[in-house]
Short mmCIF file of C-alpha atoms and ligand atoms in Angstrom, two decimals:
data_model
loop_
_atom_site.label_atom_id
_atom_site.label_comp_id
_atom_site.label_asym_id
_atom_site.label_seq_id
_atom_site.Cartn_x
_atom_site.Cartn_y
_atom_site.Cartn_z
CA MET A 1169 58.48 170.99 123.79
CA SER A 1170 59.36 172.88 126.94
CA PHE A 1171 57.75 176.24 127.36
CA ILE A 1172 60.35 176.98 130.35
CA ALA A 1173 63.26 177.73 128.49
CA ASP A 1174 66.53 179.73 127.23
CA ARG A 1175 66.31 182.25 124.15
CA ASP A 1176 69.44 184.17 123.65
CA ASN A 1177 70.91 183.35 126.95
CA GLU A 1178 68.25 183.93 129.44
CA LEU A 1179 65.52 181.40 130.24
CA HIS A 1180 62.16 182.38 129.20
CA ALA A 1181 58.54 181.53 130.13
CA GLU A 1182 57.13 181.39 126.94
CA ASN A 1183 58.05 184.88 124.95
CA VAL A 1184 59.08 186.43 128.43
CA ALA A 1185 62.09 186.70 129.68
CA LEU A 1186 62.03 186.25 133.47
CA SER A 1187 64.23 189.20 133.90
CA ARG A 1188 61.24 191.46 133.23
CA VAL A 1189 58.73 189.61 135.47
CA ALA A 1190 61.05 190.72 138.10
CA GLU A 1191 61.43 194.26 137.38
CA LYS A 1192 57.76 194.31 136.85
CA PHE A 1193 56.77 191.86 139.89
CA GLY A 1194 59.27 191.51 142.55
CA THR A 1195 60.98 188.62 143.95
CA PRO A 1196 59.99 186.08 145.13
CA SER A 1197 57.65 184.74 142.69
CA PHE A 1198 56.17 181.84 141.22
CA VAL A 1199 55.68 181.80 137.30
CA TYR A 1200 53.80 179.56 135.56
CA SER A 1201 53.18 178.76 131.78
CA ARG A 1202 49.78 178.76 130.45
CA ALA A 1203 50.97 176.53 127.75
CA ALA A 1204 52.64 174.28 129.84
CA LEU A 1205 49.55 173.75 131.93
CA THR A 1206 47.83 173.32 128.79
CA ALA A 1207 49.60 170.77 127.15
CA ALA A 1208 50.30 168.44 130.09
CA PHE A 1209 46.42 168.29 130.40
CA GLU A 1210 45.72 167.30 126.89
CA ASP A 1211 48.41 164.64 127.10
CA TYR A 1212 45.97 162.94 129.13
CA ASP A 1213 43.02 163.80 127.90
CA LYS A 1214 44.47 162.79 124.16
CA ALA A 1215 45.92 159.38 126.04
CA PHE A 1216 42.20 158.22 126.66
CA GLY A 1217 41.03 158.96 122.96
CA ASP A 1218 37.48 157.60 122.72
CA HIS A 1219 37.55 155.99 125.98
CA PRO A 1220 35.04 157.79 128.85
CA HIS A 1221 37.29 159.56 131.28
CA LEU A 1222 37.35 162.06 133.80
CA ILE A 1223 40.50 163.97 134.28
CA CYS A 1224 39.93 165.50 137.93
CA TYR A 1225 42.72 167.52 138.51
CA ALA A 1226 43.99 167.75 142.45
CA ALA A 1227 43.48 170.56 143.76
CA LYS A 1228 45.86 170.74 146.30
CA ALA A 1229 49.00 170.75 144.18
CA ASN A 1230 48.02 174.09 142.97
CA SER A 1231 44.83 176.38 144.13
CA ASN A 1232 45.30 179.30 142.40
CA LEU A 1233 42.00 180.47 140.88
CA ALA A 1234 43.58 181.10 137.77
CA ILE A 1235 44.67 177.93 137.79
CA LEU A 1236 41.72 175.89 138.45
CA ASN A 1237 40.10 178.22 135.85
CA VAL A 1238 42.17 177.73 133.16
CA LEU A 1239 41.84 173.40 133.72
CA ALA A 1240 38.16 173.88 134.16
CA GLN A 1241 38.19 175.54 130.68
CA LEU A 1242 39.85 172.57 129.34
CA GLY A 1243 37.12 170.53 130.84
CA SER A 1244 38.96 169.04 133.74
CA GLY A 1245 37.22 167.88 136.83
CA PHE A 1246 38.98 168.25 140.24
CA ASP A 1247 39.90 166.05 142.85
CA ILE A 1248 39.55 167.69 146.25
CA VAL A 1249 40.03 167.53 149.88
CA SER A 1250 38.37 170.09 152.08
CA GLY A 1251 35.55 172.86 152.21
CA GLY A 1252 37.64 175.29 151.48
CA GLU A 1253 39.23 173.55 148.07
CA LEU A 1254 35.15 172.95 147.04
CA LYS A 1255 35.07 176.77 147.32
CA ARG A 1256 37.59 177.71 145.30
CA VAL A 1257 37.05 175.46 142.69
CA LEU A 1258 33.72 176.11 142.26
CA ALA A 1259 34.74 180.28 142.32
CA ALA A 1260 37.17 179.69 139.36
CA GLY A 1261 34.10 178.30 137.37
CA GLY A 1262 34.32 174.34 138.10
CA ASP A 1263 31.76 172.02 137.10
CA PRO A 1264 30.20 171.05 140.51
CA ARG A 1265 29.05 167.40 138.53
CA LYS A 1266 32.73 167.23 138.03
CA ILE A 1267 34.38 167.12 141.60
CA VAL A 1268 35.26 164.44 143.91
CA PHE A 1269 36.26 165.10 147.60
CA SER A 1270 38.74 163.03 148.93
CA GLY A 1271 40.40 162.66 152.54
CA VAL A 1272 40.23 160.66 155.44
CA GLY A 1273 38.95 163.25 157.93
CA LYS A 1274 35.68 164.98 155.96
CA SER A 1275 34.06 167.10 158.84
CA GLU A 1276 29.90 167.28 158.74
CA ALA A 1277 30.00 170.79 157.77
CA GLU A 1278 32.42 169.76 154.40
CA LEU A 1279 30.26 166.75 153.60
CA ARG A 1280 26.89 169.02 154.01
CA ASP A 1281 28.99 171.24 151.38
CA GLY A 1282 29.32 168.74 148.98
CA LEU A 1283 25.75 167.64 148.88
CA ALA A 1284 24.98 170.71 148.55
CA ALA A 1285 27.12 171.56 145.54
CA ASP A 1286 25.75 168.02 144.29
CA ILE A 1287 29.31 167.61 143.26
CA LEU A 1288 30.19 164.34 141.55
CA CYS A 1289 31.24 161.83 144.07
CA PHE A 1290 32.32 161.72 147.74
CA ASN A 1291 35.38 159.00 147.94
CA VAL A 1292 34.58 157.89 151.09
CA GLU A 1293 37.30 156.82 153.56
CA SER A 1294 36.41 154.94 156.30
CA GLU A 1295 32.85 152.72 157.99
CA SER A 1296 32.24 156.08 160.17
CA GLU A 1297 32.28 158.55 157.24
CA LEU A 1298 30.45 156.58 155.66
CA THR A 1299 27.33 156.17 158.63
CA ARG A 1300 27.83 160.26 158.91
CA LEU A 1301 27.50 161.04 155.05
CA GLN A 1302 24.14 158.31 154.90
CA ARG A 1303 22.84 160.42 157.99
CA ILE A 1304 23.69 163.95 156.41
CA ALA A 1305 22.37 162.88 152.96
CA ALA A 1306 18.66 161.80 155.15
CA ASP A 1307 18.39 165.04 156.44
CA MET A 1308 18.87 167.11 153.94
CA GLY A 1309 16.87 164.56 151.42
CA ARG A 1310 19.56 163.91 149.22
CA THR A 1311 21.03 161.09 147.93
CA ALA A 1312 25.30 161.17 147.86
CA ARG A 1313 27.02 159.42 145.24
CA VAL A 1314 29.62 157.29 147.13
CA SER A 1315 32.93 155.18 146.18
CA LEU A 1316 35.12 153.49 148.72
CA ARG A 1317 38.29 154.50 148.31
CA VAL A 1318 40.40 150.81 149.28
CA ASN A 1319 43.92 150.36 149.94
CA PRO A 1320 45.22 147.88 148.02
CA ASP A 1321 48.18 147.87 150.60
CA VAL A 1322 51.05 148.47 147.29
CA ASP A 1323 54.17 149.89 147.91
CA ALA A 1324 54.36 153.15 145.85
CA ARG A 1325 58.36 153.43 146.24
CA THR A 1326 58.49 156.86 146.94
CA HIS A 1327 58.98 159.10 149.79
CA PRO A 1328 57.74 157.77 152.99
CA TYR A 1329 55.97 160.77 153.78
CA ILE A 1330 53.65 160.47 150.46
CA SER A 1331 53.13 156.67 150.20
CA THR A 1332 49.66 156.30 151.22
CA GLY A 1333 48.58 152.71 149.80
CA LEU A 1334 50.21 150.75 152.34
CA ARG A 1335 48.08 148.81 154.83
CA GLN A 1336 50.11 150.50 157.59
CA ASN A 1337 48.68 154.34 156.18
CA LYS A 1338 46.01 155.70 157.38
CA PHE A 1339 43.72 155.89 154.16
CA GLY A 1340 41.16 154.06 152.62
CA VAL A 1341 39.86 150.92 153.37
CA GLY A 1342 41.84 147.34 153.80
CA PHE A 1343 40.56 144.99 150.89
CA ALA A 1344 39.31 142.53 153.99
CA ASP A 1345 36.64 145.16 154.34
CA ALA A 1346 35.83 146.73 151.08
CA LEU A 1347 33.24 143.87 150.16
CA SER A 1348 30.92 144.36 153.96
CA LEU A 1349 30.97 148.66 153.56
CA TYR A 1350 29.67 147.96 149.80
CA ARG A 1351 26.86 145.70 150.79
CA ARG A 1352 25.65 148.74 153.50
CA ALA A 1353 26.58 151.78 150.95
CA HIS A 1354 24.47 149.65 148.78
CA GLN A 1355 21.81 149.42 151.57
CA ALA A 1356 21.38 152.49 152.67
CA SER A 1357 18.70 154.79 151.14
CA ASN A 1358 20.41 158.01 150.73
CA LEU A 1359 23.54 156.91 149.04
CA GLU A 1360 24.24 155.20 145.69
CA VAL A 1361 27.17 153.39 144.51
CA ARG A 1362 29.07 154.95 141.55
CA GLY A 1363 32.86 154.14 141.92
CA ILE A 1364 36.00 152.85 143.58
CA ASP A 1365 38.59 154.56 144.02
CA CYS A 1366 42.49 154.17 145.24
CA HIS A 1367 45.60 156.65 145.26
CA ILE A 1368 48.63 154.99 146.55
CA GLY A 1369 51.68 157.77 146.69
CA SER A 1370 52.92 160.55 144.75
CA GLN A 1371 55.99 161.10 141.93
CA LEU A 1372 55.80 157.82 141.61
CA THR A 1373 58.56 156.81 138.96
CA GLU A 1374 57.32 153.42 138.13
CA LEU A 1375 54.63 152.20 136.65
CA ALA A 1376 54.92 148.91 138.49
CA PRO A 1377 53.11 149.86 141.84
CA LEU A 1378 50.54 151.76 139.29
CA ALA A 1379 49.85 148.93 137.48
CA GLU A 1380 50.11 146.20 140.78
CA ALA A 1381 47.11 148.64 142.30
CA ALA A 1382 45.08 149.18 139.25
CA ARG A 1383 44.56 145.45 138.86
CA LYS A 1384 43.87 145.20 142.48
CA VAL A 1385 41.14 147.47 142.60
CA VAL A 1386 39.54 145.84 139.07
CA GLU A 1387 39.67 142.38 140.87
CA LEU A 1388 37.42 144.10 143.49
CA LEU A 1389 35.13 145.52 141.30
CA ASP A 1390 34.60 142.02 138.89
CA GLN A 1391 33.88 140.48 142.67
CA LEU A 1392 31.37 143.94 143.37
CA THR A 1393 29.97 143.28 140.04
CA ASP A 1394 29.27 139.76 140.88
CA GLU A 1395 27.17 140.56 143.98
CA GLY A 1396 25.08 142.55 141.84
CA ILE A 1397 26.75 145.70 143.05
CA SER A 1398 26.89 147.78 139.88
CA ILE A 1399 29.93 150.51 139.78
CA GLU A 1400 29.87 152.95 136.57
CA HIS A 1401 33.23 154.43 137.61
CA VAL A 1402 37.09 153.31 138.58
CA ASP A 1403 38.73 156.26 140.14
CA PHE A 1404 43.06 155.34 140.00
CA GLY A 1405 43.83 158.57 141.47
CA GLY A 1406 46.88 160.39 141.47
CA GLY A 1407 50.32 160.34 142.25
CA LEU A 1408 52.55 160.09 138.28
CA GLY A 1409 55.64 161.30 138.55
CA ILE A 1410 57.75 164.27 137.01
CA ARG A 1411 61.35 164.85 136.34
CA TYR A 1412 62.73 166.94 138.89
CA GLY A 1413 66.51 165.93 137.53
CA GLU A 1414 67.33 162.45 136.87
CA GLU A 1415 64.15 160.93 137.08
CA SER A 1416 62.32 159.07 134.24
CA PRO A 1417 58.94 158.52 134.97
CA PRO A 1418 56.72 157.37 132.69
CA SER A 1419 54.72 159.05 130.33
CA ALA A 1420 50.90 160.34 130.73
CA ASP A 1421 50.48 158.10 127.59
CA GLU A 1422 51.84 154.67 129.15
CA PHE A 1423 50.12 155.19 132.23
CA VAL A 1424 46.75 155.95 130.89
CA ARG A 1425 47.61 153.30 127.89
CA MET A 1426 47.92 151.13 131.04
CA LEU A 1427 44.70 151.54 133.07
CA VAL A 1428 42.57 151.45 129.94
CA ASP A 1429 44.48 147.88 129.27
CA THR A 1430 43.33 147.32 133.18
CA VAL A 1431 40.05 148.13 132.50
CA GLY A 1432 39.57 145.90 129.23
CA GLN A 1433 36.43 145.46 128.13
CA ARG A 1434 34.63 146.22 130.92
CA SER A 1435 32.60 149.31 130.46
CA LEU A 1436 33.22 151.75 132.39
CA SER A 1437 34.48 155.40 132.95
CA ILE A 1438 38.20 156.28 134.18
CA GLN A 1439 38.89 158.84 136.42
CA ILE A 1440 42.34 159.76 137.73
CA GLU A 1441 43.27 162.29 139.90
CA PRO A 1442 46.20 163.86 138.88
CA GLY A 1443 48.53 167.48 140.51
CA ARG A 1444 52.17 167.24 140.11
CA SER A 1445 52.08 166.08 136.73
CA ILE A 1446 49.57 168.47 135.48
CA VAL A 1447 51.23 171.49 137.47
CA GLY A 1448 54.40 171.04 138.78
CA ASN A 1449 56.89 171.44 135.76
CA ALA A 1450 54.21 174.58 134.42
CA GLY A 1451 55.89 176.48 136.73
CA ILE A 1452 59.53 177.99 138.30
CA LEU A 1453 60.05 179.89 141.77
CA LEU A 1454 61.90 183.43 140.35
CA THR A 1455 64.55 184.29 143.25
CA ARG A 1456 67.22 187.26 144.00
CA VAL A 1457 70.48 186.34 145.18
CA GLU A 1458 71.00 188.74 148.30
CA TYR A 1459 74.30 187.73 149.33
CA LEU A 1460 76.89 185.46 148.70
CA LYS A 1461 79.28 184.18 152.17
CA HIS A 1462 82.02 182.21 152.10
CA GLY A 1463 81.72 180.41 155.07
CA GLU A 1464 84.63 177.87 156.86
CA GLU A 1465 83.11 174.90 155.08
CA LYS A 1466 80.79 175.91 152.97
CA ASN A 1467 79.81 178.62 150.61
CA PHE A 1468 76.02 179.95 150.99
CA VAL A 1469 73.63 181.79 148.27
CA VAL A 1470 71.57 183.91 150.31
CA VAL A 1471 68.58 184.01 148.36
CA ASP A 1472 65.24 185.92 148.69
CA ALA A 1473 63.05 182.86 148.25
CA ALA A 1474 63.14 180.63 151.79
CA MET A 1475 61.53 177.38 153.13
CA ASN A 1476 58.12 179.30 153.87
CA ASP A 1477 57.46 179.52 150.13
CA LEU A 1478 59.34 176.05 148.84
CA MET A 1479 59.01 173.79 151.87
CA ARG A 1480 59.91 170.04 149.83
CA PRO A 1481 63.29 170.11 150.28
CA ALA A 1482 62.70 170.93 153.85
CA LEU A 1483 60.11 168.46 154.42
CA TYR A 1484 61.21 165.26 152.20
CA GLN A 1485 64.37 166.39 151.18
CA ALA A 1486 63.45 166.71 147.65
CA HIS A 1487 65.82 168.24 144.99
CA HIS A 1488 64.91 171.28 142.51
CA THR A 1489 67.59 171.80 139.80
CA ILE A 1490 68.59 175.53 140.63
CA ARG A 1491 69.79 177.60 138.14
CA PRO A 1492 70.85 181.20 137.15
CA VAL A 1493 68.24 182.88 134.59
CA ARG A 1494 70.76 184.37 132.63
CA THR A 1495 75.04 183.38 132.31
CA SER A 1496 76.74 184.85 134.02
CA ALA A 1497 80.60 185.71 133.58
CA ALA A 1498 81.16 184.50 137.35
CA THR A 1499 83.74 182.13 138.60
CA SER A 1500 81.69 178.94 139.65
CA ALA A 1501 81.47 177.55 143.01
CA THR A 1502 79.93 174.89 145.35
CA TYR A 1503 77.31 176.42 147.59
CA ASP A 1504 74.12 175.64 149.68
CA VAL A 1505 71.10 177.98 148.21
CA VAL A 1506 69.52 179.30 151.62
CA GLY A 1507 66.67 181.58 152.23
CA PRO A 1508 66.72 184.14 154.62
CA ILE A 1509 64.45 182.09 157.97
CA CYS A 1510 66.42 181.40 160.80
CA GLU A 1511 66.74 177.83 160.52
CA THR A 1512 69.40 175.39 158.89
CA GLY A 1513 66.85 173.16 157.66
CA ASP A 1514 66.20 176.76 155.74
CA PHE A 1515 67.70 175.40 152.22
CA LEU A 1516 66.09 174.88 148.28
CA GLY A 1517 69.05 173.20 147.72
CA GLN A 1518 72.54 171.51 148.59
CA ALA A 1519 76.35 171.52 146.78
CA ARG A 1520 75.30 173.03 143.63
CA THR A 1521 77.62 174.53 141.48
CA LEU A 1522 76.86 177.75 140.36
CA ALA A 1523 78.13 180.67 138.65
CA VAL A 1524 76.59 183.49 140.54
CA GLN A 1525 76.93 187.11 142.04
CA GLU A 1526 74.54 189.00 143.93
CA GLY A 1527 71.56 190.48 142.94
CA ASP A 1528 71.58 188.31 139.96
CA LEU A 1529 67.79 186.02 139.34
CA LEU A 1530 67.82 182.57 139.81
CA ALA A 1531 65.47 179.95 138.96
CA VAL A 1532 63.79 177.37 140.86
CA MET A 1533 62.81 174.88 138.46
CA SER A 1534 59.85 172.81 138.65
CA ALA A 1535 58.23 174.61 141.23
CA GLY A 1536 54.61 174.40 140.38
CA ALA A 1537 53.14 171.92 142.13
CA TYR A 1538 53.49 171.48 146.26
CA ALA A 1539 55.28 174.87 146.27
CA MET A 1540 52.48 178.05 146.90
CA SER A 1541 50.12 175.48 148.14
CA MET A 1542 52.39 174.81 151.21
CA SER A 1543 53.94 178.07 151.70
CA SER A 1544 53.61 179.70 154.86
CA ASN A 1545 53.96 182.74 156.76
CA TYR A 1546 56.78 181.99 158.71
CA ASN A 1547 58.95 184.67 159.78
CA THR A 1548 56.06 187.07 159.00
CA ARG A 1549 56.89 186.53 155.36
CA SER A 1550 54.66 187.63 152.93
CA ARG A 1551 53.94 184.83 150.49
CA ALA A 1552 55.18 184.97 147.07
CA ALA A 1553 53.54 186.60 143.87
CA GLU A 1554 51.93 184.71 141.31
CA LEU A 1555 52.12 184.97 137.70
CA ILE A 1556 50.84 183.15 134.66
CA ILE A 1557 52.41 183.90 131.23
CA ASP A 1558 50.15 183.40 128.33
CA ALA A 1559 52.19 184.22 124.58
CA ASP A 1560 53.67 187.31 125.63
CA ALA A 1561 51.77 188.39 128.20
CA MET A 1562 52.44 188.77 131.79
CA HIS A 1563 49.09 187.86 134.23
CA LEU A 1564 50.02 188.62 138.39
CA VAL A 1565 47.40 186.37 139.33
CA ARG A 1566 47.95 187.14 143.08
CA LYS A 1567 49.49 189.54 144.39
CA ARG A 1568 52.62 189.63 146.75
CA GLU A 1569 50.56 189.42 150.41
CA SER A 1570 51.10 193.01 152.83
CA VAL A 1571 52.56 192.15 155.60
CA GLU A 1572 49.49 194.43 157.26
CA ALA A 1573 47.32 191.55 156.22
CA LEU A 1574 49.84 188.89 157.52
CA TYR A 1575 47.99 190.24 160.92
CA ALA A 1576 44.69 191.82 160.42
CA ASP A 1577 42.50 189.69 161.60
CA GLU A 1578 44.60 189.63 164.62
CA THR A 1579 43.43 191.30 168.27
CA LEU A 1580 45.14 192.92 171.31
CA LEU A 1581 43.95 192.13 174.56
CA PRO A 1582 41.60 194.38 176.11
N1 LIG B 2025 44.50 161.90 144.90
C1 LIG B 2025 44.75 161.90 145.82
C2 LIG B 2025 43.61 161.50 146.81
C3 LIG B 2025 45.50 162.58 146.67
O1 LIG B 2025 46.39 162.69 148.22
C4 LIG B 2025 46.98 163.12 145.71
C5 LIG B 2025 47.91 163.58 146.81
C6 LIG B 2025 46.97 163.30 144.53
C7 LIG B 2025 45.31 163.04 144.39
C8 LIG B 2025 47.47 163.82 143.96
O2 LIG B 2025 48.77 163.40 143.43
P1 LIG B 2025 50.08 163.71 142.81
O3 LIG B 2025 49.28 163.27 140.94
O4 LIG B 2025 50.11 165.01 142.46
O5 LIG B 2025 51.53 162.88 142.73
N2 LIG B 2025 53.05 167.54 149.07
C9 LIG B 2025 53.71 166.41 148.64
C10 LIG B 2025 52.67 165.86 147.95
C11 LIG B 2025 51.96 165.24 148.52
C12 LIG B 2025 50.22 164.35 147.92
C13 LIG B 2025 49.57 164.32 148.82
N3 LIG B 2025 48.39 163.65 147.97
C14 LIG B 2025 54.89 166.68 148.08
O6 LIG B 2025 55.13 168.04 147.70
O7 LIG B 2025 55.92 165.75 146.89
#
């Protein structure tokens, strides 16, 4: 079921027409559906059935406090990658004992903050990090629960910038080194080996690479068990893709069933770290057409959203479906949909057939993940407002930034 769909010739989020959102809160705005978010989380949760599991939503996909809070209320854990995300998750009511901390560059302060919050597990990515974590934990008189993020050297067959499980990537530790590092961790006085972790990339549209990585991780896990290093949980990372256009990614159910089958009879809790597949299709970017511009070679729809709001097309050549909020009487033409920013890379879509007029509203679909969380203030543009629609109610969950706030921390020379 789609919670962002047409009703009476107009795109709605749940029961709210998007034109009403634009009237009340202006554009550009991100609009999310609470029901869509909930359904995506529950798809994963139900797929596990009775199997012990923890879904750690990857906060980086969309870290708005209200989104984090909705998920925390559903029982979600969180995958974080910075001290900032730790603070956000705690501020949103997330349970520290359901937080895993990933990332190759955790600073001293971040490790301390994680230990002070008593998070569930650090996903350690290098020997140096293991050494640093042991030292800090000893200094604080704490024990750090750890997993090693292993790099299974699997080609995730996705965009190279978001492929993370190959030997040449900066992530995780190689299989060749994993065993000796586990032995070290096992012997360290202030570390407690809890799990094993991997993550091979994002927007994965095939099950095979995920299955190959899972098999390799479970093989290593058996070796560890044979050595007397007991593992309580296996974290298979995130990465399941969504439909932006013509993709047909595996369902949450297929993904989870594959994981449960791979783990088999071993008594282990399964963790996953999905981001995009929870929030991506639960949100859109609502934007208004400022100008239609008919050039010598191309036609342009100039909208009020730009690459600072959604940088995925510019950065990854990503495709987002763009559609009018209401069907229009205008004749259709082929357009590049561009923003006001002074770069040719500032486009949201290219060569799109659209029937639009100046002043019309457009929806950039599948913009719940890695859109607002990657936005910037380039060109001194205020970041967009964010709203959550819950049945008939519109909730402003982040107001549009004021321009003054953008330079409030800057000072003139004396
Ligand atoms: N766990 C770890 C350790 C990760 O690095 C990531 C994403 C996830 C989980 C969540 O992956 P997901 O389920 O969302 O695929 N900005 C890019 C995506 C970057 C993903 C980075 N890591 C984009 O817009 O496509």
